PDB file of C-alpha atoms in Angstrom:
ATOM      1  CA  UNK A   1     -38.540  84.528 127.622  1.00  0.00           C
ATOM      2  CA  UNK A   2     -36.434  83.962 124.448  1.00  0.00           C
ATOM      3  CA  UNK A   3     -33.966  81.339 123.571  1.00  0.00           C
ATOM      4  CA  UNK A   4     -30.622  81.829 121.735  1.00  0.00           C
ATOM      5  CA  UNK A   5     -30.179  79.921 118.405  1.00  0.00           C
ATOM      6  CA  UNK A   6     -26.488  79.577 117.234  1.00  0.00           C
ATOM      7  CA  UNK A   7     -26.673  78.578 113.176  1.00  0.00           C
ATOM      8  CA  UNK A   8     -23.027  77.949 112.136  1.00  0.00           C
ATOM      9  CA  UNK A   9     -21.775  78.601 109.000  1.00  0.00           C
ATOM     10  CA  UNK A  10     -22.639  77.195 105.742  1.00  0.00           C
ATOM     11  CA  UNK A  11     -25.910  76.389 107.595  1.00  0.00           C
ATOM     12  CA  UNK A  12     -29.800  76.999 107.269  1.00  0.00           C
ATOM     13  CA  UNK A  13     -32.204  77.108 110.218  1.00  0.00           C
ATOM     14  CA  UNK A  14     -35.087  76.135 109.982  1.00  0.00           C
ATOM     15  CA  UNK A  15     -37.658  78.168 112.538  1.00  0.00           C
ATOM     16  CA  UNK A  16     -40.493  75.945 113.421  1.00  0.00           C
ATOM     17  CA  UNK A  17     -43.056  77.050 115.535  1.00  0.00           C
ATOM     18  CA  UNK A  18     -45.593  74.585 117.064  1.00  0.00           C
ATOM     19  CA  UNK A  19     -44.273  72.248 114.545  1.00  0.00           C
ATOM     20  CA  UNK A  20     -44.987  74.167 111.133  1.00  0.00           C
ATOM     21  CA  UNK A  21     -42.371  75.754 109.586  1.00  0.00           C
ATOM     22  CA  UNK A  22     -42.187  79.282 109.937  1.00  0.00           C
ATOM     23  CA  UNK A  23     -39.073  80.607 108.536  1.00  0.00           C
ATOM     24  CA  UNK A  24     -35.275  80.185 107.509  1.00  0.00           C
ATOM     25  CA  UNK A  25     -32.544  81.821 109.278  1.00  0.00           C
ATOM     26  CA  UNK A  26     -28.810  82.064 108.048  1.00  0.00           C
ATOM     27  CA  UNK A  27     -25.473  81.803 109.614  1.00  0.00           C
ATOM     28  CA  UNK A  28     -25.410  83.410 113.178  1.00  0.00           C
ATOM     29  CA  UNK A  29     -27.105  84.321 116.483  1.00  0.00           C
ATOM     30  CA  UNK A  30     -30.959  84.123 116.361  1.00  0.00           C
ATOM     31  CA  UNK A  31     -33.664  84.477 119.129  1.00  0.00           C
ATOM     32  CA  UNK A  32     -36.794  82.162 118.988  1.00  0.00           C
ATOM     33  CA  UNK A  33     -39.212  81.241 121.831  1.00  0.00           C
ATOM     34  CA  UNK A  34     -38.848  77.775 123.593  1.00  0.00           C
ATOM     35  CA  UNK A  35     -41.406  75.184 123.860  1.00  0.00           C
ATOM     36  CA  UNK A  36     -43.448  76.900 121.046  1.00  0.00           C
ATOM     37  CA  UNK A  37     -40.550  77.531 118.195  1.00  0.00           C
ATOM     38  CA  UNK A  38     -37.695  74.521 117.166  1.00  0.00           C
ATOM     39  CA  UNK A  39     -34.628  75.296 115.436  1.00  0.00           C
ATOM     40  CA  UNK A  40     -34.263  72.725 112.880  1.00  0.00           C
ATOM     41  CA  UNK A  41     -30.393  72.848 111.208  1.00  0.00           C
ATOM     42  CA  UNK A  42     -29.572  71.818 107.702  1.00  0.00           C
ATOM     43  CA  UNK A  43     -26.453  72.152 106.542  1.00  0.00           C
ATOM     44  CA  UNK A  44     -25.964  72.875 102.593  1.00  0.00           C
ATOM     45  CA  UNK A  45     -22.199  71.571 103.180  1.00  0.00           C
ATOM     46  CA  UNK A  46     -20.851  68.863 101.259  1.00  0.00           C
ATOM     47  CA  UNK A  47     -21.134  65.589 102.428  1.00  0.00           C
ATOM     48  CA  UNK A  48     -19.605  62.254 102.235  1.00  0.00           C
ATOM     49  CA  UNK A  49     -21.967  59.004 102.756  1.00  0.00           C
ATOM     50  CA  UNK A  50     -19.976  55.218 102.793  1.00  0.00           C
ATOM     51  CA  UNK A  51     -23.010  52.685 101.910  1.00  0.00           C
ATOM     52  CA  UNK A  52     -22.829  49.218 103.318  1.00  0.00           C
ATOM     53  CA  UNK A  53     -21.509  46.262 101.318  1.00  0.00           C
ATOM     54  CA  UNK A  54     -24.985  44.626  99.342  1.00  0.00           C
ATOM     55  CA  UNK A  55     -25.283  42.390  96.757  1.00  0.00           C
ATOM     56  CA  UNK A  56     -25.411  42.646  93.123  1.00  0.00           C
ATOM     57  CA  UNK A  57     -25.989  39.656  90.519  1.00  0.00           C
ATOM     58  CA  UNK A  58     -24.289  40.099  87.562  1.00  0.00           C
ATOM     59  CA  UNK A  59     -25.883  39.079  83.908  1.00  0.00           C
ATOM     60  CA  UNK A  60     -23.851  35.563  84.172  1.00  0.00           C
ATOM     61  CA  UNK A  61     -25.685  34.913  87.497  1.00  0.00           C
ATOM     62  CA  UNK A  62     -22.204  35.973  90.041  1.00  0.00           C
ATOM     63  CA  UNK A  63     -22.703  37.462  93.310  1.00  0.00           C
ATOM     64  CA  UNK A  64     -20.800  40.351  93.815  1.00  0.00           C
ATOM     65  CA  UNK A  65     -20.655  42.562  96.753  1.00  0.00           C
ATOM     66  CA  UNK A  66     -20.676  46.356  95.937  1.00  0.00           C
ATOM     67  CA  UNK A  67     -18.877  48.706  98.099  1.00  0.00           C
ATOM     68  CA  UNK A  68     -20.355  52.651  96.925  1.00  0.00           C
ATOM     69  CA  UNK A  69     -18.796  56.148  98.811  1.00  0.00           C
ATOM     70  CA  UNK A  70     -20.657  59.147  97.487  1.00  0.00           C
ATOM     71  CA  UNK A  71     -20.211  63.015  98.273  1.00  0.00           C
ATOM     72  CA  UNK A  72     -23.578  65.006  98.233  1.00  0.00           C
ATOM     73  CA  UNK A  73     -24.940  68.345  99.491  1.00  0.00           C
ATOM     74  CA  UNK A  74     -28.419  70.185 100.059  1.00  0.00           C
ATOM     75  CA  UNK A  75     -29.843  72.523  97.588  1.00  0.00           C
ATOM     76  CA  UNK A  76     -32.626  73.773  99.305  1.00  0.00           C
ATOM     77  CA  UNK A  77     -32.869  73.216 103.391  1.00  0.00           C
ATOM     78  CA  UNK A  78     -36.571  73.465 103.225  1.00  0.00           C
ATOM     79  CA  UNK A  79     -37.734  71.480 100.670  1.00  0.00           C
ATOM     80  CA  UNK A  80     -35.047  68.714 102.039  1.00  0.00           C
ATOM     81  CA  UNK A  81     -36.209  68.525 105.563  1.00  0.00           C
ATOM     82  CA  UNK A  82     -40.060  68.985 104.568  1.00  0.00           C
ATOM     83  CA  UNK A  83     -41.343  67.223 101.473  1.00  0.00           C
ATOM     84  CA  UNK A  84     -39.386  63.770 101.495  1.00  0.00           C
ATOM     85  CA  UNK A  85     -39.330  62.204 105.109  1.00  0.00           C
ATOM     86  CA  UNK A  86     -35.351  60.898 104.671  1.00  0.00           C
ATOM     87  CA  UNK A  87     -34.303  62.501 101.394  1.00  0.00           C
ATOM     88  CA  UNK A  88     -30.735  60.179 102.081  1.00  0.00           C
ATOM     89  CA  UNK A  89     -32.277  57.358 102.822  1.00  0.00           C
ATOM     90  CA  UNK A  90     -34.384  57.795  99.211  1.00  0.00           C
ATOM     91  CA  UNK A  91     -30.939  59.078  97.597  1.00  0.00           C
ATOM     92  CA  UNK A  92     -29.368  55.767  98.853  1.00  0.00           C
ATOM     93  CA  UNK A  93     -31.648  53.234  97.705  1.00  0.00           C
ATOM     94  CA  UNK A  94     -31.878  55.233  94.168  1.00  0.00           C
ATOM     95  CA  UNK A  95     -28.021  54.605  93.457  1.00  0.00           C
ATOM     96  CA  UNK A  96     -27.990  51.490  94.850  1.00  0.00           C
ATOM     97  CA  UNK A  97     -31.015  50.478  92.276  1.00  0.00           C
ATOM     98  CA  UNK A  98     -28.936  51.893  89.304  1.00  0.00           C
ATOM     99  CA  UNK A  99     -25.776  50.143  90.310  1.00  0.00           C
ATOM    100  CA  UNK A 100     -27.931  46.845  90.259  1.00  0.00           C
ATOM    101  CA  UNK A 101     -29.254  47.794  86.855  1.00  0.00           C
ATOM    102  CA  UNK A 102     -25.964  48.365  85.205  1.00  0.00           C
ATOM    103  CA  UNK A 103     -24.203  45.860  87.018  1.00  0.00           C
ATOM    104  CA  UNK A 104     -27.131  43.571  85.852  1.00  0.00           C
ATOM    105  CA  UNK A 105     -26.041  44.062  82.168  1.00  0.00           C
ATOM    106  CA  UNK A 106     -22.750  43.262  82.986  1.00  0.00           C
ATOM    107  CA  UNK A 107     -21.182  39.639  82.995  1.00  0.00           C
ATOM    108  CA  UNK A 108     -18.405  39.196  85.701  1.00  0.00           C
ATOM    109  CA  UNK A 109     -15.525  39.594  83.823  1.00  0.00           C
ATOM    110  CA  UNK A 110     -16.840  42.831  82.627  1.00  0.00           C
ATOM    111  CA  UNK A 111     -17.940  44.060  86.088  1.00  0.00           C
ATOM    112  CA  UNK A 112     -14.462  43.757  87.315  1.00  0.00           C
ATOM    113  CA  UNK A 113     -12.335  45.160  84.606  1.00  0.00           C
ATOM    114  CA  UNK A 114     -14.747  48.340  84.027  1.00  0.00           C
ATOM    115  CA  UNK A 115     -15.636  50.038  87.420  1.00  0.00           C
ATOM    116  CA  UNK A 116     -14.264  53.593  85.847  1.00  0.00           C
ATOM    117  CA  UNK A 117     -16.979  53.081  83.198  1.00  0.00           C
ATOM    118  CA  UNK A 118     -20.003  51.987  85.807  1.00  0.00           C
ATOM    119  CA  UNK A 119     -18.817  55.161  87.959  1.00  0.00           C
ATOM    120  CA  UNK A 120     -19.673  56.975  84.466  1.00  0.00           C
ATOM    121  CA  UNK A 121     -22.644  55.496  83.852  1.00  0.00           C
ATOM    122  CA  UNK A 122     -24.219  55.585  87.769  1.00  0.00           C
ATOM    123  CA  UNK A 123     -23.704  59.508  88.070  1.00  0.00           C
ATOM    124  CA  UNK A 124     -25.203  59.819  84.491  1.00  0.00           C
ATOM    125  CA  UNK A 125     -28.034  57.979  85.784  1.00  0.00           C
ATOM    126  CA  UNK A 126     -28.369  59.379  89.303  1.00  0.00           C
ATOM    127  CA  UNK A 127     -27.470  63.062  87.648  1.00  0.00           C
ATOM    128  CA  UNK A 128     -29.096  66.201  89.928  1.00  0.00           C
ATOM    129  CA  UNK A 129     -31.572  64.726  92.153  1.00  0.00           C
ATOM    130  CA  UNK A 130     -32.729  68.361  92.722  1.00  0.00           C
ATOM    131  CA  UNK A 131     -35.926  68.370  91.906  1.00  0.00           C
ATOM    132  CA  UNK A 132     -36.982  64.926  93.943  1.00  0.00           C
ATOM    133  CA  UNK A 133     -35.246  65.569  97.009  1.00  0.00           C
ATOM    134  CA  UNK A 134     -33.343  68.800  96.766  1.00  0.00           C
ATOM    135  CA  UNK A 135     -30.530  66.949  96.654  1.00  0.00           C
ATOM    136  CA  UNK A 136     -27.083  67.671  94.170  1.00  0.00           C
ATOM    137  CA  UNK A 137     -24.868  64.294  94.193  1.00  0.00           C
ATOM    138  CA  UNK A 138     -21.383  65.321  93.632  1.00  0.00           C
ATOM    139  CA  UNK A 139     -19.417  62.828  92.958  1.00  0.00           C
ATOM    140  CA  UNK A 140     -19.973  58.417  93.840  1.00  0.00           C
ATOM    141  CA  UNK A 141     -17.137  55.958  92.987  1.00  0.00           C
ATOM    142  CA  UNK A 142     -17.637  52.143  93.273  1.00  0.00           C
ATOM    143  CA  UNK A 143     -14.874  51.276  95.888  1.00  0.00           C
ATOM    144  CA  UNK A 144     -14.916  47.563  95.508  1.00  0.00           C
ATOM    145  CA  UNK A 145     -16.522  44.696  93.641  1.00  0.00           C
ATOM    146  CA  UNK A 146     -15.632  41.873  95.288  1.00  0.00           C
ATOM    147  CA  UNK A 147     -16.824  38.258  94.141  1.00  0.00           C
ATOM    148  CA  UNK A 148     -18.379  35.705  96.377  1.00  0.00           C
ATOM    149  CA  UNK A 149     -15.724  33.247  97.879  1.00  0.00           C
ATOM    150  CA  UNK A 150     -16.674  30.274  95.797  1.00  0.00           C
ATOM    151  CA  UNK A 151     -16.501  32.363  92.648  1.00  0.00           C
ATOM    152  CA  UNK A 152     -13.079  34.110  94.349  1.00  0.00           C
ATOM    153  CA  UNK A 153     -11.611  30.526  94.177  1.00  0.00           C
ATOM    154  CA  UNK A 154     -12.826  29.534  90.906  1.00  0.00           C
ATOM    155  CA  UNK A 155     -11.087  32.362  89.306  1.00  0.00           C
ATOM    156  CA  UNK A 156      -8.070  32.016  91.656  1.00  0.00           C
ATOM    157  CA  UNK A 157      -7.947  28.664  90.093  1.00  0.00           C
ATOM    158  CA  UNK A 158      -8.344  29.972  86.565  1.00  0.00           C
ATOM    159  CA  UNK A 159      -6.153  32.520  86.902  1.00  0.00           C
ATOM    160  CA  UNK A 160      -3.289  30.028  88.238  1.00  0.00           C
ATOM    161  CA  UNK A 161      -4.219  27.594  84.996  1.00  0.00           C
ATOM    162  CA  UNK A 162      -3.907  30.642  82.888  1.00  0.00           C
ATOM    163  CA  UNK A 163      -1.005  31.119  84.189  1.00  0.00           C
ATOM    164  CA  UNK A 164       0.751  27.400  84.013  1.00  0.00           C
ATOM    165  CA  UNK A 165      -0.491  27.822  80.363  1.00  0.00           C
ATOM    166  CA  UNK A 166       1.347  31.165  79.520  1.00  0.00           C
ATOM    167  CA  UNK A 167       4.116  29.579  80.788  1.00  0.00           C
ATOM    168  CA  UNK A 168       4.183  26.258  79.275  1.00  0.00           C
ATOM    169  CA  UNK A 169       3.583  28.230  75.992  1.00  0.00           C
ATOM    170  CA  UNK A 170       6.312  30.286  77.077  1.00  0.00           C
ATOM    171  CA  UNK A 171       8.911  27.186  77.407  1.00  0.00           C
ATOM    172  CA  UNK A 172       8.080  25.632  74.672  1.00  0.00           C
ATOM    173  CA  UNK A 173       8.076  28.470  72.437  1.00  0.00           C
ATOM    174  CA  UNK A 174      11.697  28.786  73.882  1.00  0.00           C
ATOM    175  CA  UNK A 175      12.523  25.419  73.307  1.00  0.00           C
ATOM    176  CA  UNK A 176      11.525  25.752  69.601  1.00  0.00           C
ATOM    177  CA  UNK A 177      14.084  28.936  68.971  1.00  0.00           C
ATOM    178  CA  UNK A 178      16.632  26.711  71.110  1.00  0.00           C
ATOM    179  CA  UNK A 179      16.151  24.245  68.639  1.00  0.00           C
ATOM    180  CA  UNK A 180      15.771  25.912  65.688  1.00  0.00           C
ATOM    181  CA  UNK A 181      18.853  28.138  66.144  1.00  0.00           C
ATOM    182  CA  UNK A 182      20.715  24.974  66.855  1.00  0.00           C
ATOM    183  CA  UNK A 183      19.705  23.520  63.767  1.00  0.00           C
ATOM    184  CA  UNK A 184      20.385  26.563  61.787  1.00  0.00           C
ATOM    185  CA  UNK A 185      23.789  26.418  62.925  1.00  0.00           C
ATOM    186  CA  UNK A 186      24.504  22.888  62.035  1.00  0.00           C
ATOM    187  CA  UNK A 187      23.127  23.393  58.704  1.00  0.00           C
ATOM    188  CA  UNK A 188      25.487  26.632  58.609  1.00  0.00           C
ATOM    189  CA  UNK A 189      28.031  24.705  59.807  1.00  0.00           C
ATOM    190  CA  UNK A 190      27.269  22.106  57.273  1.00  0.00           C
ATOM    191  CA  UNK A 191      27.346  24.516  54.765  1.00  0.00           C
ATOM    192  CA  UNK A 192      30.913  26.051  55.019  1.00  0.00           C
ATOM    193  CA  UNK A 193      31.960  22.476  55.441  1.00  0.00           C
ATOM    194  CA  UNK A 194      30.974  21.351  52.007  1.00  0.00           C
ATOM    195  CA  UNK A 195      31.843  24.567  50.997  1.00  0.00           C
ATOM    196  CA  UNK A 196      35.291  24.007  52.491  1.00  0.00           C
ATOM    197  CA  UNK A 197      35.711  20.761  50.800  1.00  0.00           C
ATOM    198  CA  UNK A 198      34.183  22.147  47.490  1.00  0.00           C
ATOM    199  CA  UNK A 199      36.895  24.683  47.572  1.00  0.00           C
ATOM    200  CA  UNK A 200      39.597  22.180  48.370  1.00  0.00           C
ATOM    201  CA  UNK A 201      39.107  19.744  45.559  1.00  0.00           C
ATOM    202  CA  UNK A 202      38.652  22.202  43.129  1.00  0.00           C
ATOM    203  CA  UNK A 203      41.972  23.713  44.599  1.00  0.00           C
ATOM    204  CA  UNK A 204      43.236  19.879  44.008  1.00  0.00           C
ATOM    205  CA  UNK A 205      41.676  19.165  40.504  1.00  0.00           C
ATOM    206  CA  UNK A 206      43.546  22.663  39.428  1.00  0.00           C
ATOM    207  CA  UNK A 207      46.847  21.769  40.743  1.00  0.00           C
ATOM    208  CA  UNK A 208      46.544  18.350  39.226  1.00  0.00           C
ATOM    209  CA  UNK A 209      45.173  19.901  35.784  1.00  0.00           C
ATOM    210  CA  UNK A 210      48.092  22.350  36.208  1.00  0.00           C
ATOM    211  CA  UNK A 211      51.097  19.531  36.901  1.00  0.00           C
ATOM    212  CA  UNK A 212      49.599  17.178  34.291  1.00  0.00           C
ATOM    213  CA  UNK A 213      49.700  20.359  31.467  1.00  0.00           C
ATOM    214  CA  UNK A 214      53.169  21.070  32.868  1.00  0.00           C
ATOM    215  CA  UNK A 215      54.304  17.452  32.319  1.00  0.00           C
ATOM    216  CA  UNK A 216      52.408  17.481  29.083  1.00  0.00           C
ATOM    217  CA  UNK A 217      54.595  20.567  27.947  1.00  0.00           C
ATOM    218  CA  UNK A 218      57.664  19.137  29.144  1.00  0.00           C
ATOM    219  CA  UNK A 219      57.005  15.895  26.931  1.00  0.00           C
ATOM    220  CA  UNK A 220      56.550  17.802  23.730  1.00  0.00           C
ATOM    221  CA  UNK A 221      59.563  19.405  23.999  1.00  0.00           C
ATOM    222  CA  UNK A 222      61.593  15.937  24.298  1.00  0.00           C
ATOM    223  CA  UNK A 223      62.804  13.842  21.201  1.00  0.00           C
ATOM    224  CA  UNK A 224      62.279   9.819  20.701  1.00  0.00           C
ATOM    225  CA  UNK A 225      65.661   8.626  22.523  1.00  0.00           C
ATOM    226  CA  UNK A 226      63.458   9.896  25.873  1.00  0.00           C
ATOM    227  CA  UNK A 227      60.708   7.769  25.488  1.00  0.00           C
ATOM    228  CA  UNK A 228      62.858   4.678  24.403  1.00  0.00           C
ATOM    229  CA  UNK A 229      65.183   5.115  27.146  1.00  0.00           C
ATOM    230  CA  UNK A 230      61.444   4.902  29.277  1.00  0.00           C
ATOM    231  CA  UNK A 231      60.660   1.751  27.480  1.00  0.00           C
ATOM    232  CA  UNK A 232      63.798   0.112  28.274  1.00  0.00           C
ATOM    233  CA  UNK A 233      63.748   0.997  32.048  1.00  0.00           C
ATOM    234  CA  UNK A 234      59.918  -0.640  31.724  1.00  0.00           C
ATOM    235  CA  UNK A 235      61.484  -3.577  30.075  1.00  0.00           C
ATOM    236  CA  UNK A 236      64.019  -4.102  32.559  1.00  0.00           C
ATOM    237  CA  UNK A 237      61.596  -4.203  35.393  1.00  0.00           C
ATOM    238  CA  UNK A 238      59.980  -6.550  33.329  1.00  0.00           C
ATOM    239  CA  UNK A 239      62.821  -8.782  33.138  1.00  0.00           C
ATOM    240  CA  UNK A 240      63.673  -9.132  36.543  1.00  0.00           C
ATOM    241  CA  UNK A 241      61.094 -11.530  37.035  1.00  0.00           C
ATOM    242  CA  UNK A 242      60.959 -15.047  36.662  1.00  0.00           C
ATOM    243  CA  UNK A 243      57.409 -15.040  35.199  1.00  0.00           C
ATOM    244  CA  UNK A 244      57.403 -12.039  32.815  1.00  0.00           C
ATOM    245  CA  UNK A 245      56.309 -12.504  29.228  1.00  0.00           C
ATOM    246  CA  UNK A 246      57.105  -9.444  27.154  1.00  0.00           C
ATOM    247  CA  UNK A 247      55.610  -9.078  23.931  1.00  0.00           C
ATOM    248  CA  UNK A 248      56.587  -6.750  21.626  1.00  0.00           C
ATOM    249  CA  UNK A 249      55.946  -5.671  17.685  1.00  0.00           C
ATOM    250  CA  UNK A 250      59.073  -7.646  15.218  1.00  0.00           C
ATOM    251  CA  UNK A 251      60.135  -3.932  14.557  1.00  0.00           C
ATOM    252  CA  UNK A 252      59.911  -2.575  17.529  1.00  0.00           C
ATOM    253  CA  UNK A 253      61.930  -5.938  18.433  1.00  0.00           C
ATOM    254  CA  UNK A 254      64.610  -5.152  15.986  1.00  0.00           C
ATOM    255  CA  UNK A 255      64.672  -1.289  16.995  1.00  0.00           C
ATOM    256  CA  UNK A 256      65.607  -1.840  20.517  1.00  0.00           C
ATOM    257  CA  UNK A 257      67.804  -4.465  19.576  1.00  0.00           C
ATOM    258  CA  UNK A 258      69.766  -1.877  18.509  1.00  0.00           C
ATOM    259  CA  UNK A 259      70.269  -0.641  22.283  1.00  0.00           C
ATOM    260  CA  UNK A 260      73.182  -3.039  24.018  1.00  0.00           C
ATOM    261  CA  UNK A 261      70.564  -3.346  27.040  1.00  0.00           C
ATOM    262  CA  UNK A 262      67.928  -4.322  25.221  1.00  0.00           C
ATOM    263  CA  UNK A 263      69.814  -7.114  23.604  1.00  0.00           C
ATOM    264  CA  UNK A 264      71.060  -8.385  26.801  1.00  0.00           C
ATOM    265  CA  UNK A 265      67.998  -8.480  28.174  1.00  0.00           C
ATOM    266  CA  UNK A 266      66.312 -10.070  24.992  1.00  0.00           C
ATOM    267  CA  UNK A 267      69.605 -12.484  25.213  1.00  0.00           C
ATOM    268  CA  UNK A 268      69.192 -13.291  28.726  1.00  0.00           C
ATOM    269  CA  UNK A 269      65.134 -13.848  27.697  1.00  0.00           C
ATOM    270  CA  UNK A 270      66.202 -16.327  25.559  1.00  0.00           C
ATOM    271  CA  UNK A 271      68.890 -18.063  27.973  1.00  0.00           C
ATOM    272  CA  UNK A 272      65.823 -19.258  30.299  1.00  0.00           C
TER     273      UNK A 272
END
């Protein structure tokens, strides 16, 4: 009496009779005998293996909770199923010893920011675990490291200061260009003001250079009988008053003397 063994693709059987292994069997239909033979199936497919959340203490003493996905497959059926009693189990506990180890080295800050370089640096270390437990890991990522909640709200808290500070650096940085570029345009404004002014009184101080040179020129072209015409219009101010003393040189006495207003004047002097 014979039993029917189905061994599905991408899958070893493993023909054990009275519980020693006997022989392996490929992909297909297979007969063995029951009770006396087992069909053990291993499948060389790859395989993807989620391991539970654990702890990991970084080199600044911070619990972190490491969440690891791996993909591995079989590289020889036999050797897997016979010489290690749970070649997984062993593969499991191997990565999670490396993580710890290069986590370990690692202060917090560090961890967190550098997973793509602990992924690097676990499948160096894990590398073909062929020859302990026929075993080929194909690829393991870190899926989360995720801080204890006391440490979560110690950095939430540091991150939120951090924060407030970037900000208040931020304002007052504004405030100084606000201030600055207000001063800078008062002093501008300053600036063209004197400038301004400057320009102005120079403008004046020419014009008044050019009328007093224009009066000077006119002067030199005009004979005495001008300027003692301008004396006697002085004079008569003079007279007008009540309180005027006018004193004058004999000649220049006689000389206007001369001039019918000046001797009224000098008459009218003498009448008081």
């Amino acid at each position: 009496m014979f039993g029917i063994a189905i061994v599905k693709q991408n899958t070893q059987g493993l023909i054990e009779t009275l519980g020693k292994y006997s022989r392996t069997v490929e992909a297909g239909l297979h007969l063995y005998i029951p009770l006396v033979q087992h069909v053990r199936h291993v499948s060389l497919a790859m395989q993807p293996i989620l391991l539970q959340k654990y702890s990991v203490i970084t080199s600044d003493n911070a619990d972190v909770q490491a969440s690891v996905s791996l993909n591995y497959h079989v590289t020889d059926a036999v050797k897997y199923s016979y010489e290690n009693t749970n070649s997984e189990e062993s593969m499991i506990q191997l990565v999670r010893g490396h993580l710890r180890d290069i986590i370990g080295r690692l202060e917090l800050n560090q961890a967190l920011g550098s997973t793509s370089n602990i992924n690097a640096q676990l499948a160096a270390a894990i590398g073909d675990l062929t020859g302990l437990y026929e075993i080929n890991v194909d690829r393991v990522n870190i899926d989360e490291l995720t801080p204890s909640p006391e440490i979560q709200k110690a950095m939430d808290k540091q991150l939120t200061a951090d924060r407030e500070r970037v900000a208040t650096i931020a304002r007052a940085e504004g405030e100084a260009r606000n201030i600055k570029l207000t001063t800078d345009a008062k002093n501008a404004a300053l600036v063209e003001t004197a400038q301004a002014q400057a320009t102005a009184t120079r403008t004046k101080a020419d014009a008044e250079a050019y009328r007093i040179e224009k009066i000077r020129q006119a002067l030199s072209s005009v004979d005495d009988k001008y300027f003692r015409d301008q004396s006697l219009l002085a004079f008569s101010k003079l007279a007008e008053g009540n309180n005027n003393l006018v004193v004058m040189d004999k000649d220049d006495i006689t000389e206007l003397g001369k001039v019918p207003v000046a001797k009224e004047l000098w008459d009218a002097g003498k009448n008081k």
